[in-house]
Amino acid sequence: MKRRELIRFLEAHGCVMLREGRSHSVYLNERTYKVSTVPRHAEINDFLARKICRDLEIPPPGQ
């Protein structure tokens, strides 16, 4: 999955960027106050994308 697609998906589900790191961006789910990091790679593995969504307590992409 492309990083841009994952970011759009996270933001559509109520997540906002908390801060930018050098190699990761930190996202916060404003409803549950859960936090997860998104690496700065052009492609993000599907397993990692599902884990990020699980950490943020939102449905996984494609469902």
N, CA, C and O atoms as a Tinker XYZ file with bonds, in Angstrom:
   252  protein
     1  N      0.848000   -1.164000    0.000000    73     2
     2  CA     0.000000    0.000000    0.000000    64     1     3
     3  C      0.897000    1.232000    0.000000    63     2     4     5
     4  O      1.917000    1.270000    0.688000    81     3
     5  N      0.512000    2.225000   -0.769000    73     3     6
     6  CA     1.268000    3.472000   -0.809000    64     5     7
     7  C      1.071000    4.248000    0.492000    63     6     8     9
     8  O     -0.004000    4.207000    1.089000    81     7
     9  N      2.094000    4.941000    0.919000    73     7    10
    10  CA     2.028000    5.709000    2.165000    64     9    11
    11  C      0.936000    6.770000    2.089000    63    10    12    13
    12  O      0.202000    6.976000    3.056000    81    11
    13  N      0.826000    7.444000    0.942000    73    11    14
    14  CA    -0.194000    8.487000    0.785000    64    13    15
    15  C     -1.601000    7.923000    0.956000    63    14    16    17
    16  O     -2.465000    8.567000    1.553000    81    15
    17  N     -1.831000    6.714000    0.427000    73    15    18
    18  CA    -3.143000    6.072000    0.563000    64    17    19
    19  C     -3.441000    5.772000    2.028000    63    18    20    21
    20  O     -4.559000    5.992000    2.493000    81    19
    21  N     -2.442000    5.270000    2.756000    73    19    22
    22  CA    -2.630000    4.958000    4.170000    64    21    23
    23  C     -2.914000    6.233000    4.965000    63    22    24    25
    24  O     -3.778000    6.230000    5.842000    81    23
    25  N     -2.204000    7.312000    4.674000    73    23    26
    26  CA    -2.409000    8.571000    5.377000    64    25    27
    27  C     -3.834000    9.082000    5.140000    63    26    28    29
    28  O     -4.502000    9.516000    6.078000    81    27
    29  N     -4.297000    9.032000    3.890000    73    27    30
    30  CA    -5.666000    9.458000    3.585000    64    29    31
    31  C     -6.684000    8.601000    4.332000    63    30    32    33
    32  O     -7.684000    9.111000    4.838000    81    31
    33  N     -6.421000    7.286000    4.398000    73    31    34
    34  CA    -7.312000    6.363000    5.096000    64    33    35
    35  C     -7.364000    6.692000    6.584000    63    34    36    37
    36  O     -8.443000    6.725000    7.177000    81    35
    37  N     -6.201000    6.936000    7.190000    73    35    38
    38  CA    -6.157000    7.266000    8.613000    64    37    39
    39  C     -6.919000    8.558000    8.898000    63    38    40    41
    40  O     -7.692000    8.629000    9.853000    81    39
    41  N     -6.698000    9.573000    8.071000    73    39    42
    42  CA    -7.358000   10.858000    8.281000    64    41    43
    43  C     -8.863000   10.758000    8.067000    63    42    44    45
    44  O     -9.626000   11.465000    8.725000    81    43
    45  N     -9.302000    9.890000    7.155000    73    43    46
    46  CA   -10.737000    9.691000    6.924000    64    45    47
    47  C    -11.410000    9.036000    8.128000    63    46    48    49
    48  O    -12.619000    9.170000    8.316000    81    47
    49  N    -10.625000    8.326000    8.945000    73    47    50
    50  CA   -11.157000    7.659000   10.126000    64    49    51
    51  C    -10.880000    8.434000   11.418000    63    50    52    53
    52  O    -10.907000    7.857000   12.505000    81    51
    53  N    -10.618000    9.723000   11.302000    73    51    54
    54  CA   -10.510000   10.576000   12.476000    64    53    55
    55  C     -9.140000   10.656000   13.120000    63    54    56    57
    56  O     -9.025000   11.085000   14.268000    81    55
    57  N     -8.103000   10.255000   12.411000    73    55    58
    58  CA    -6.745000   10.342000   12.957000    64    57    59
    59  C     -6.077000   11.616000   12.461000    63    58    60    61
    60  O     -6.322000   12.061000   11.339000    81    59
    61  N     -5.235000   12.196000   13.299000    73    59    62
    62  CA    -4.505000   13.408000   12.937000    64    61    63
    63  C     -3.016000   13.185000   13.222000    63    62    64    65
    64  O     -2.640000   12.390000   14.083000    81    63
    65  N     -2.173000   13.922000   12.462000    73    63    66
    66  CA    -0.744000   13.822000   12.690000    64    65    67
    67  C     -0.404000   14.581000   13.962000    63    66    68    69
    68  O     -0.719000   15.764000   14.096000    81    67
    69  N      0.236000   13.896000   14.884000    73    67    70
    70  CA     0.625000   14.494000   16.153000    64    69    71
    71  C      1.951000   15.232000   15.998000    63    70    72    73
    72  O      2.107000   16.368000   16.447000    81    71
    73  N      2.907000   14.555000   15.348000    73    71    74
    74  CA     4.208000   15.184000   15.107000    64    73    75
    75  C      4.953000   14.427000   14.033000    63    74    76    77
    76  O      4.631000   13.281000   13.722000    81    75
    77  N      5.963000   15.086000   13.463000    73    75    78
    78  CA     6.824000   14.486000   12.448000    64    77    79
    79  C      8.160000   14.156000   13.078000    63    78    80    81
    80  O      8.755000   14.987000   13.764000    81    79
    81  N      8.622000   12.961000   12.848000    73    79    82
    82  CA     9.963000   12.593000   13.263000    64    81    83
    83  C     10.854000   12.561000   12.043000    63    82    84    85
    84  O     10.435000   12.955000   10.955000    81    83
    85  N     12.074000   12.100000   12.213000    73    83    86
    86  CA    12.988000   12.044000   11.080000    64    85    87
    87  C     12.658000   10.889000   10.150000    63    86    88    89
    88  O     12.764000   11.016000    8.930000    81    87
    89  N     12.257000    9.763000   10.727000    73    87    90
    90  CA    11.973000    8.599000    9.896000    64    89    91
    91  C     10.540000    8.097000   10.031000    63    90    92    93
    92  O     10.148000    7.162000    9.332000    81    91
    93  N      9.746000    8.705000   10.922000    73    91    94
    94  CA     8.361000    8.300000   11.137000    64    93    95
    95  C      7.483000    9.523000   11.363000    63    94    96    97
    96  O      7.954000   10.586000   11.769000    81    95
    97  N      6.199000    9.343000   11.091000    73    95    98
    98  CA     5.187000   10.333000   11.468000    64    97    99
    99  C      4.328000    9.686000   12.546000    63    98   100   101
   100  O      4.007000    8.501000   12.461000    81    99
   101  N      3.961000   10.454000   13.548000    73    99   102
   102  CA     3.170000    9.923000   14.653000    64   101   103
   103  C      1.732000   10.392000   14.473000    63   102   104   105
   104  O      1.470000   11.589000   14.353000    81   103
   105  N      0.799000    9.432000   14.455000    73   103   106
   106  CA    -0.620000    9.731000   14.278000    64   105   107
   107  C     -1.392000    9.398000   15.540000    63   106   108   109
   108  O     -1.079000    8.440000   16.246000    81   107
   109  N     -2.411000   10.209000   15.813000    73   107   110
   110  CA    -3.251000   10.084000   16.999000    64   109   111
   111  C     -4.696000    9.910000   16.559000    63   110   112   113
   112  O     -5.187000   10.655000   15.711000    81   111
   113  N     -5.375000    8.928000   17.136000    73   111   114
   114  CA    -6.813000    8.785000   16.941000    64   113   115
   115  C     -7.473000    9.658000   17.998000    63   114   116   117
   116  O     -7.383000    9.370000   19.191000    81   115
   117  N     -8.136000   10.722000   17.562000    73   115   118
   118  CA    -8.702000   11.685000   18.511000    64   117   119
   119  C     -9.849000   11.116000   19.333000    63   118   120   121
   120  O    -10.140000   11.626000   20.415000    81   119
   121  N    -10.505000   10.070000   18.842000    73   119   122
   122  CA   -11.629000    9.490000   19.583000    64   121   123
   123  C    -11.159000    8.609000   20.733000    63   122   124   125
   124  O    -11.740000    8.629000   21.819000    81   123
   125  N    -10.104000    7.835000   20.489000    73   123   126
   126  CA    -9.650000    6.869000   21.498000    64   125   127
   127  C     -8.334000    7.272000   22.152000    63   126   128   129
   128  O     -7.906000    6.636000   23.116000    81   127
   129  N     -7.691000    8.310000   21.647000    73   127   130
   130  CA    -6.378000    8.764000   22.141000    64   129   131
   131  C     -5.306000    7.684000   22.035000    63   130   132   133
   132  O     -4.404000    7.610000   22.869000    81   131
   133  N     -5.411000    6.848000   21.002000    73   131   134
   134  CA    -4.381000    5.847000   20.711000    64   133   135
   135  C     -3.398000    6.452000   19.724000    63   134   136   137
   136  O     -3.772000    7.278000   18.891000    81   135
   137  N     -2.136000    6.039000   19.820000    73   135   138
   138  CA    -1.060000    6.595000   19.003000    64   137   139
   139  C     -0.348000    5.472000   18.259000    63   138   140   141
   140  O     -0.191000    4.370000   18.785000    81   139
   141  N      0.080000    5.760000   17.029000    73   139   142
   142  CA     0.880000    4.815000   16.257000    64   141   143
   143  C      1.802000    5.593000   15.327000    63   142   144   145
   144  O      1.528000    6.743000   14.984000    81   143
   145  N      2.887000    4.961000   14.927000    73   143   146
   146  CA     3.846000    5.601000   14.026000    64   145   147
   147  C      3.704000    5.030000   12.622000    63   146   148   149
   148  O      3.441000    3.841000   12.439000    81   147
   149  N      3.883000    5.905000   11.631000    73   147   150
   150  CA     3.831000    5.518000   10.225000    64   149   151
   151  C      5.208000    5.800000    9.634000    63   150   152   153
   152  O      5.651000    6.949000    9.634000    81   151
   153  N      5.899000    4.769000    9.128000    73   151   154
   154  CA     7.236000    5.000000    8.568000    64   153   155
   155  C      7.182000    5.835000    7.295000    63   154   156   157
   156  O      6.160000    5.881000    6.610000    81   155
   157  N      8.283000    6.486000    6.994000    73   155   158
   158  CA     8.365000    7.311000    5.795000    64   157   159
   159  C      8.943000    6.518000    4.631000    63   158   160   161
   160  O     10.003000    6.854000    4.103000    81   159
   161  N      8.248000    5.479000    4.242000    73   159   162
   162  CA     8.607000    4.686000    3.071000    64   161   163
   163  C      7.539000    4.923000    2.018000    63   162   164   165
   164  O      6.383000    5.169000    2.362000    81   163
   165  N      7.897000    4.856000    0.755000    73   163   166
   166  CA     6.907000    5.040000   -0.309000    64   165   167
   167  C      5.877000    3.915000   -0.266000    63   166   168   169
   168  O      4.685000    4.163000   -0.449000    81   167
   169  N      6.318000    2.694000   -0.029000    73   167   170
   170  CA     5.443000    1.526000    0.075000    64   169   171
   171  C      5.430000    1.040000    1.513000    63   170   172   173
   172  O      6.481000    0.926000    2.143000    81   171
   173  N      4.251000    0.755000    2.031000    73   171   174
   174  CA     4.116000    0.204000    3.376000    64   173   175
   175  C      3.495000   -1.170000    3.251000    63   174   176   177
   176  O      2.447000   -1.335000    2.627000    81   175
   177  N      4.136000   -2.141000    3.837000    73   175   178
   178  CA     3.690000   -3.523000    3.803000    64   177   179
   179  C      2.257000   -3.619000    4.322000    63   178   180   181
   180  O      1.889000   -2.907000    5.257000    81   179
   181  N      1.446000   -4.493000    3.724000    73   179   182
   182  CA     0.044000   -4.645000    4.135000    64   181   183
   183  C     -0.085000   -5.094000    5.587000    63   182   184   185
   184  O     -1.005000   -4.672000    6.288000    81   183
   185  N      0.832000   -5.945000    6.042000    73   183   186
   186  CA     0.799000   -6.394000    7.437000    64   185   187
   187  C      1.026000   -5.212000    8.385000    63   186   188   189
   188  O      0.371000   -5.103000    9.422000    81   187
   189  N      1.955000   -4.337000    8.020000    73   187   190
   190  CA     2.242000   -3.165000    8.844000    64   189   191
   191  C      1.068000   -2.188000    8.821000    63   190   192   193
   192  O      0.739000   -1.594000    9.847000    81   191
   193  N      0.438000   -2.017000    7.664000    73   191   194
   194  CA    -0.726000   -1.126000    7.570000    64   193   195
   195  C     -1.853000   -1.626000    8.472000    63   194   196   197
   196  O     -2.515000   -0.827000    9.134000    81   195
   197  N     -2.076000   -2.939000    8.504000    73   195   198
   198  CA    -3.104000   -3.499000    9.388000    64   197   199
   199  C     -2.744000   -3.300000   10.851000    63   198   200   201
   200  O     -3.617000   -3.022000   11.673000    81   199
   201  N     -1.459000   -3.441000   11.184000    73   199   202
   202  CA    -1.019000   -3.245000   12.570000    64   201   203
   203  C     -1.207000   -1.800000   13.003000    63   202   204   205
   204  O     -1.641000   -1.542000   14.125000    81   203
   205  N     -0.887000   -0.857000   12.130000    73   203   206
   206  CA    -1.079000    0.559000   12.442000    64   205   207
   207  C     -2.555000    0.824000   12.717000    63   206   208   209
   208  O     -2.896000    1.518000   13.675000    81   207
   209  N     -3.424000    0.277000   11.885000    73   207   210
   210  CA    -4.869000    0.462000   12.083000    64   209   211
   211  C     -5.334000   -0.199000   13.374000    63   210   212   213
   212  O     -6.175000    0.355000   14.082000    81   211
   213  N     -4.807000   -1.360000   13.685000    73   211   214
   214  CA    -5.163000   -2.046000   14.936000    64   213   215
   215  C     -4.715000   -1.210000   16.134000    63   214   216   217
   216  O     -5.453000   -1.079000   17.110000    81   215
   217  N     -3.513000   -0.647000   16.062000    73   215   218
   218  CA    -3.006000    0.206000   17.158000    64   217   219
   219  C     -3.891000    1.431000   17.361000    63   218   220   221
   220  O     -4.111000    1.866000   18.491000    81   219
   221  N     -4.396000    1.985000   16.259000    73   219   222
   222  CA    -5.230000    3.183000   16.334000    64   221   223
   223  C     -6.705000    2.847000   16.563000    63   222   224   225
   224  O     -7.537000    3.746000   16.685000    81   223
   225  N     -7.020000    1.579000   16.619000    73   223   226
   226  CA    -8.392000    1.087000   16.827000    64   225   227
   227  C     -9.354000    1.580000   15.765000    63   226   228   229
   228  O    -10.437000    2.077000   16.072000    81   227
   229  N     -8.940000    1.433000   14.489000    73   227   230
   230  CA    -9.814000    1.716000   13.352000    64   229   231
   231  C     -9.855000    0.457000   12.481000    63   230   232   233
   232  O     -8.975000   -0.395000   12.607000    81   231
   233  N    -10.855000    0.316000   11.600000    73   231   234
   234  CA   -10.912000   -0.887000   10.755000    64   233   235
   235  C     -9.725000   -0.922000    9.798000    63   234   236   237
   236  O     -9.228000    0.128000    9.390000    81   235
   237  N     -9.268000   -2.121000    9.436000    73   235   238
   238  CA    -8.153000   -2.219000    8.494000    64   237   239
   239  C     -8.555000   -1.778000    7.093000    63   238   240   241
   240  O     -9.737000   -1.832000    6.752000    81   239
   241  N     -7.599000   -1.342000    6.271000    73   239   242
   242  CA    -7.907000   -0.929000    4.908000    64   241   243
   243  C     -8.492000   -2.087000    4.108000    63   242   244   245
   244  O     -8.097000   -3.239000    4.292000    81   243
   245  N     -9.423000   -1.781000    3.232000    73   243   246
   246  CA   -10.020000   -2.806000    2.389000    64   245   247
   247  C    -11.251000   -3.439000    2.981000    63   246   248   249
   248  O    -11.804000   -4.369000    2.393000    81   247
   249  N    -11.700000   -2.968000    4.123000    73   247   250
   250  CA   -12.913000   -3.539000    4.720000    64   249   251
   251  C    -13.968000   -2.494000    4.885000    63   250   252
   252  O    -15.059000   -2.789000    5.372000    81   251
